[in-house]
Short mmCIF file of C-alpha atoms in Angstrom, two decimals:
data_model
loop_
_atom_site.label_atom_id
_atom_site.label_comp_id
_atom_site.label_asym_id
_atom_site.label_seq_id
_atom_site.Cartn_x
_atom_site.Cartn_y
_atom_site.Cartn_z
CA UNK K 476 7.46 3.51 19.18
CA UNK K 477 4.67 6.10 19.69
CA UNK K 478 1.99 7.77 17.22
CA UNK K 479 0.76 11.47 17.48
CA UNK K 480 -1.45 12.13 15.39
CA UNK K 481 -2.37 16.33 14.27
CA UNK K 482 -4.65 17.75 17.06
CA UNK K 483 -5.35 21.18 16.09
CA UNK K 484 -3.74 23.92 13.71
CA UNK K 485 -3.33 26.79 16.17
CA UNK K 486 -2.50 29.21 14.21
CA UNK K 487 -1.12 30.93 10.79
CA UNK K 488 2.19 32.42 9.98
CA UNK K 489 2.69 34.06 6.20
CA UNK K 490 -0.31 32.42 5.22
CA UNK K 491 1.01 28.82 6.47
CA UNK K 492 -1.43 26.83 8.95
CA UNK K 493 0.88 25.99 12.32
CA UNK K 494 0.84 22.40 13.08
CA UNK K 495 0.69 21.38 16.72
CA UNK K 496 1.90 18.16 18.27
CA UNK K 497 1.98 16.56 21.65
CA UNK K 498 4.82 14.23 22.04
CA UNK K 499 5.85 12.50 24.99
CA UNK K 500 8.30 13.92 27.71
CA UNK K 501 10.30 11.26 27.20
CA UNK K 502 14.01 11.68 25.22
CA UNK K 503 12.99 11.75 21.18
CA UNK K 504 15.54 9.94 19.99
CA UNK K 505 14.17 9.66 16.33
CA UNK K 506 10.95 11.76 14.70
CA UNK K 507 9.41 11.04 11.11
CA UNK K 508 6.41 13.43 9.81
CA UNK K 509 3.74 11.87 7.71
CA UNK K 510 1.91 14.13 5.17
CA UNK K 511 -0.23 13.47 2.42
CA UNK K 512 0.16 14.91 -1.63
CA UNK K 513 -3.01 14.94 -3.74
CA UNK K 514 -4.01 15.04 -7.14
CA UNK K 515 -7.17 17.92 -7.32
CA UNK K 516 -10.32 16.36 -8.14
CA UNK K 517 -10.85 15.48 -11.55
CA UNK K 518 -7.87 15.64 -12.93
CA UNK K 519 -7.71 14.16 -16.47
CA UNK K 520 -5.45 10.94 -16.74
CA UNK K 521 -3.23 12.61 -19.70
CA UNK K 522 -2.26 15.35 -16.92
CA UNK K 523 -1.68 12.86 -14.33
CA UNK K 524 0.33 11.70 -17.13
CA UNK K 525 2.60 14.52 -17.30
CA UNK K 526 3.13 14.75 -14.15
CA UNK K 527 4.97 11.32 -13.94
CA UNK K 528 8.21 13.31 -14.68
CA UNK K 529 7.99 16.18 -12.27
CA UNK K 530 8.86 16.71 -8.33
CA UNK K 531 7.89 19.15 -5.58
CA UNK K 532 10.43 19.76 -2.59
CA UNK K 533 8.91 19.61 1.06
CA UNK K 534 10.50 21.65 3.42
CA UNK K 535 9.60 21.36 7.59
CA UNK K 536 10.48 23.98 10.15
CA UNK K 537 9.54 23.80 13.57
CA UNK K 538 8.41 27.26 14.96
CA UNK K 539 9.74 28.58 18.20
CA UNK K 540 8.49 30.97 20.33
CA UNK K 541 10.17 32.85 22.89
CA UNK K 542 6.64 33.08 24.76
CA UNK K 543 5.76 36.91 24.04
CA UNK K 544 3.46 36.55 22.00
CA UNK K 545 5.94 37.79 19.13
CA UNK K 546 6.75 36.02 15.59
CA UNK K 547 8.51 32.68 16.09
CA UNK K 548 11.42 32.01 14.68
CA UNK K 549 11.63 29.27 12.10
CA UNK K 550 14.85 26.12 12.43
CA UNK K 551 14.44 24.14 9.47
CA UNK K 552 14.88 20.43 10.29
CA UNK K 553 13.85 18.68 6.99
CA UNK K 554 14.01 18.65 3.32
CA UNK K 555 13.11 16.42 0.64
CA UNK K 556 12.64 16.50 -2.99
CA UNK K 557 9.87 13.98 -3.67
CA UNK K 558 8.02 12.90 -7.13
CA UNK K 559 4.30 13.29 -8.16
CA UNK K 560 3.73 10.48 -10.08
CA UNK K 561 1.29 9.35 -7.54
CA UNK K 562 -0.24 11.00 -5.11
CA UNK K 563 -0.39 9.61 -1.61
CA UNK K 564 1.80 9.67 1.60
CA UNK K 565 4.93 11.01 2.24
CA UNK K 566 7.83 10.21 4.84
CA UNK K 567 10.17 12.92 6.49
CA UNK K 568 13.09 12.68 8.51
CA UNK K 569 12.67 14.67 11.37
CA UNK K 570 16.00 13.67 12.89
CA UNK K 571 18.63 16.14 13.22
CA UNK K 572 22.09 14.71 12.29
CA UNK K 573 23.37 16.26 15.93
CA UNK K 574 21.57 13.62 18.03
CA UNK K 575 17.90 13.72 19.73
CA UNK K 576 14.89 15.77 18.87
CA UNK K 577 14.89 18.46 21.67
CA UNK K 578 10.77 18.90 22.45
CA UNK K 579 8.88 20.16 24.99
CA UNK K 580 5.02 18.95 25.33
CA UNK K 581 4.15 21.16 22.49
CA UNK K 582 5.83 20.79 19.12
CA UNK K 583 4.74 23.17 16.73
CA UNK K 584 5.64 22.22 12.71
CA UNK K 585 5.40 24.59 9.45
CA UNK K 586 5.40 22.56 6.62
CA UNK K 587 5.81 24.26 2.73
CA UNK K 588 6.05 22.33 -0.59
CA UNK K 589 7.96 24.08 -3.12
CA UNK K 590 6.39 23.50 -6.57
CA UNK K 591 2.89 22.62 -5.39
CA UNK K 592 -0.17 24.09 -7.46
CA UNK K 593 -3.70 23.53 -8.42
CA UNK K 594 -2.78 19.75 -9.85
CA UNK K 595 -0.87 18.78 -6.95
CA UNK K 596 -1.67 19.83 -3.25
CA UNK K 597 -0.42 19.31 0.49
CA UNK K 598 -2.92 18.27 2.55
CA UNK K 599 -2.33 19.24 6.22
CA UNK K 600 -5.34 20.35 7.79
CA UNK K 601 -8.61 18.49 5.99
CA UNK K 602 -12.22 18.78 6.96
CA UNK K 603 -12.54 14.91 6.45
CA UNK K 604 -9.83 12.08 6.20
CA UNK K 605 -6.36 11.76 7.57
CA UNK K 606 -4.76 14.05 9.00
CA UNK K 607 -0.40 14.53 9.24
CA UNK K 608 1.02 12.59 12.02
CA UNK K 609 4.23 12.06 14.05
CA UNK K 610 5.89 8.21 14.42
CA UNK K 611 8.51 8.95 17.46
CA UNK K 612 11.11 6.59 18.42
CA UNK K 613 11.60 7.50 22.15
CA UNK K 614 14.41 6.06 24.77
CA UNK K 615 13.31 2.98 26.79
CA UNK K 616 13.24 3.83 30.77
CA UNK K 617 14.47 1.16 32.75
CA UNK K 618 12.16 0.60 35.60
CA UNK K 619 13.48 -1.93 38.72
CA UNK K 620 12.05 -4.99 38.79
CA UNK K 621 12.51 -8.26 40.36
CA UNK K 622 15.30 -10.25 38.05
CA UNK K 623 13.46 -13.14 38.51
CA UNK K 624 10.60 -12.60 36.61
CA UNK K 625 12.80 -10.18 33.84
CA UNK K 626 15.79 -12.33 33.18
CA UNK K 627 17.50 -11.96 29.92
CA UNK K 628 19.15 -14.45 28.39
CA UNK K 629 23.11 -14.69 28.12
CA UNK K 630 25.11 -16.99 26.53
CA UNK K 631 26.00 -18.31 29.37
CA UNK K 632 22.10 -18.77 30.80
CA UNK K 633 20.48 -22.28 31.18
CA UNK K 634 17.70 -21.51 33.46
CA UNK K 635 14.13 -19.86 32.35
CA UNK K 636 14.80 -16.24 30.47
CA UNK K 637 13.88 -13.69 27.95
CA UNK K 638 15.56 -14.16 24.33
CA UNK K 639 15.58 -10.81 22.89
CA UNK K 640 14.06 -11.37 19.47
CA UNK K 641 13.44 -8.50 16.64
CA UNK K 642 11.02 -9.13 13.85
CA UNK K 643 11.08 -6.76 10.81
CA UNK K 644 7.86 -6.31 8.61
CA UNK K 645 9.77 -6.56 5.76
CA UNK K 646 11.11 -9.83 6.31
CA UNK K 647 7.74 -10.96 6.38
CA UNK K 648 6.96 -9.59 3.62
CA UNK K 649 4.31 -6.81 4.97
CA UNK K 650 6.01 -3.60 4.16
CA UNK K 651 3.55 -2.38 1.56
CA UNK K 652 0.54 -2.56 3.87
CA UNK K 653 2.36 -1.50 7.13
CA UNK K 654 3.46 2.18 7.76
CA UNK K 655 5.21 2.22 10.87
CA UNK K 656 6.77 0.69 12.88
CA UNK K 657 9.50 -0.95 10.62
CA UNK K 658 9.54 -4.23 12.65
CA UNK K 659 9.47 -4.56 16.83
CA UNK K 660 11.11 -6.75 19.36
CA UNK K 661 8.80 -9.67 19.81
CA UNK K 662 11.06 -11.57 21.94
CA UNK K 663 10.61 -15.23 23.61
CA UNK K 664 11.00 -17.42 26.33
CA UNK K 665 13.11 -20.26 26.30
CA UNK K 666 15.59 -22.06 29.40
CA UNK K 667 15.17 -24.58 31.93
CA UNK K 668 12.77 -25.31 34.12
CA UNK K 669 13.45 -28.76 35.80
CA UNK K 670 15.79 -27.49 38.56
CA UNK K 671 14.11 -27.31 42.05
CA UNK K 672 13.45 -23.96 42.85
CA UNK K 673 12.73 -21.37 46.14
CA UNK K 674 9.33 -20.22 46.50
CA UNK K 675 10.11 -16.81 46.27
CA UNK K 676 10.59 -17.73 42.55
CA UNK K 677 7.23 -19.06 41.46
CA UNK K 678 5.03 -16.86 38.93
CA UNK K 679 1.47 -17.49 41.28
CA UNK K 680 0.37 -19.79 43.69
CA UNK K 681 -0.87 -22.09 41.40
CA UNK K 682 2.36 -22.75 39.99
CA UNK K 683 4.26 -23.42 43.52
CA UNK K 684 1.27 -25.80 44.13
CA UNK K 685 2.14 -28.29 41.11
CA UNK K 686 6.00 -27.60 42.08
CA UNK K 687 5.49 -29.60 45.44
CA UNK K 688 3.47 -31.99 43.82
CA UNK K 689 5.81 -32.79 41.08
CA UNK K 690 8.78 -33.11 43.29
CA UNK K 691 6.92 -35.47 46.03
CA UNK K 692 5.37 -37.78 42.82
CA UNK K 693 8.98 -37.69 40.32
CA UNK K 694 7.00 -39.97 38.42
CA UNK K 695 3.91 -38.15 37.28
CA UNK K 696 3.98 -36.45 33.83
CA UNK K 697 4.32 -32.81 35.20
CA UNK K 698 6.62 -30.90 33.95
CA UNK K 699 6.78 -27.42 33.98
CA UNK K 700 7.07 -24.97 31.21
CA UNK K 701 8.99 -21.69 30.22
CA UNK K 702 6.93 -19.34 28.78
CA UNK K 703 5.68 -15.73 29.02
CA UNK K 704 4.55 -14.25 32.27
CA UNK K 705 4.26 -10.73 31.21
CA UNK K 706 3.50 -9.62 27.74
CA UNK K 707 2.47 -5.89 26.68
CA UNK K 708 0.64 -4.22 23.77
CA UNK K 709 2.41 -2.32 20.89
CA UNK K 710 0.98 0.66 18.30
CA UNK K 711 0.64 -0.10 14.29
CA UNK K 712 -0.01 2.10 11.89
CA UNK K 713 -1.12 0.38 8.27
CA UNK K 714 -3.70 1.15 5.14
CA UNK K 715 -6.64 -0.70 5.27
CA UNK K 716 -7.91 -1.97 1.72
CA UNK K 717 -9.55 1.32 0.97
CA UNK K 718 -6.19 3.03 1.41
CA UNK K 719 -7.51 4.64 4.92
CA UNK K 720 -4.68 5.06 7.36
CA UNK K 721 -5.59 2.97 10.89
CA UNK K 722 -3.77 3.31 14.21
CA UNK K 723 -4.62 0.44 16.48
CA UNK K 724 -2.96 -0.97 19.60
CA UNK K 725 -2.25 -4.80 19.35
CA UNK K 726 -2.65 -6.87 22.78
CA UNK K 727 -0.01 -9.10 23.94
CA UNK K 728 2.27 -8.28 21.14
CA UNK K 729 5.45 -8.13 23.10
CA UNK K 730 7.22 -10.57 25.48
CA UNK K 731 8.48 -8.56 28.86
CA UNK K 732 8.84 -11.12 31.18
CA UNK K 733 9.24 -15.33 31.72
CA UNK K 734 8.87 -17.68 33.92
CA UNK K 735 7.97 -21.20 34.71
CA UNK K 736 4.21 -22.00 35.00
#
């Protein structure tokens, strides 16, 4: 899962601010838009009221240019009727139905809400505070690497490997606080370890060392563990207490790799 947060607003187009993103190069396979609906300053609580009952439709269309410098064309590729009975944040689909999100490094967004006036207002482009963002679901590449330090487990696996584990946020009951992702594979280690092994299949140095010296003293209270050998970070996006939106990048959050050590 990757963030991309607004940048810039390059431009207008019938008197709607252009919203540019930078997404990856890799594959999109899934896209959600996050934009923000306000109440205008002051508004009396009997008006907020009233507005308990009503709705505004959000409609995004991604511009395309044909690189002339001509008016882009507009594909709409999401709609959604929301209510106003709070202001606050609000999540789009930008998913086609037909498969991946085709991008190039620039993805440029026009986002219109049908209904919105001086009570209620998009924000998109503020001086201060948060600005729209993109959560993007991308395909996993699948880099070589040595299967002895990236073994995943099988049913039929006894020896030291990766158990695929996913954790959702909601199951831990964190889905108020956390925008995105939904949940993430943590994954663990788990296997064998006791077998006598090559050297070519020890984690370090270290580990080889205590190898020979638990196989030349069978008696002494070594034994060697399966755990993680590689572990990478992973991107959340959550509201603080003040409501503020955060995007932080959480160390060691995911298992990649196990061995003994």
């Amino acid at each position: 899962m990757r963030f991309d947060f607004l940048k810039e607003a390059r431009a207008r187009l019938n008197n709607h601010v252009l919203l540019d993103f930078y997404p990856p190069r890799e594959n999109v396979i899934s896209a959600t838009l996050y934009v923000e609906l306000r109440y205008a300053t002051g508004l009396p609580r009997r008006v907020r009221h009233m507005l308990r009952d009503h709705s505004v439709t959000l409609y995004v269309f991604r511009a395309i240019s044909d690189g002339t410098g001509s008016t882009p064309d507009l594909d709409l590729v999401a709609s959604q009727r929301v209510p106003t009975a709070h202001g606050g944040w609000r999540r789009l689909n930008l998913t086609p139905p037909s498969g991946p999100l085709k991008t190039d490094h620039r993805l440029t967004l026009l986002v219109d809400c049908v209904g919105c006036d001086t009570l209620v207002e998009l924000v998109l482009f503020p001086p201060n505070g948060s600005r729209p963002f993109l959560s993007l679901g991308t395909e996993v590449s699948r880099s070589r690497r040595s299967r002895r330090h990236a073994l995943t487990c099988e049913p039929s696996t006894t020896q030291c490997c990766k158990q695929p584990l996913w954790v959702g946020f909601k199951e831990l009951g964190w889905d108020d606080w956390i925008i995105a992702p939904k949940g993430y594979w943590a994954n663990y280690c788990m296997g064998d370890c006791a077998a006598r092994r090559t050297p070519d299949t020890f984690v370090n140095f270290h580990t080889h060392v205590l190898e020979e010296y638990r196989n030349r003293n069978p008696y002494a209270s070594i034994t060697p563990c399966c755990a993680p050998t590689k572990l990478s970070s992973m991107s959340l996006i959550y509201f603080d207490p003040d409501l503020n939106i955060i995007k932080t990048d959480l160390p060691k959050m995911v298992v990649d790799e196990c061995g003994c050590t």
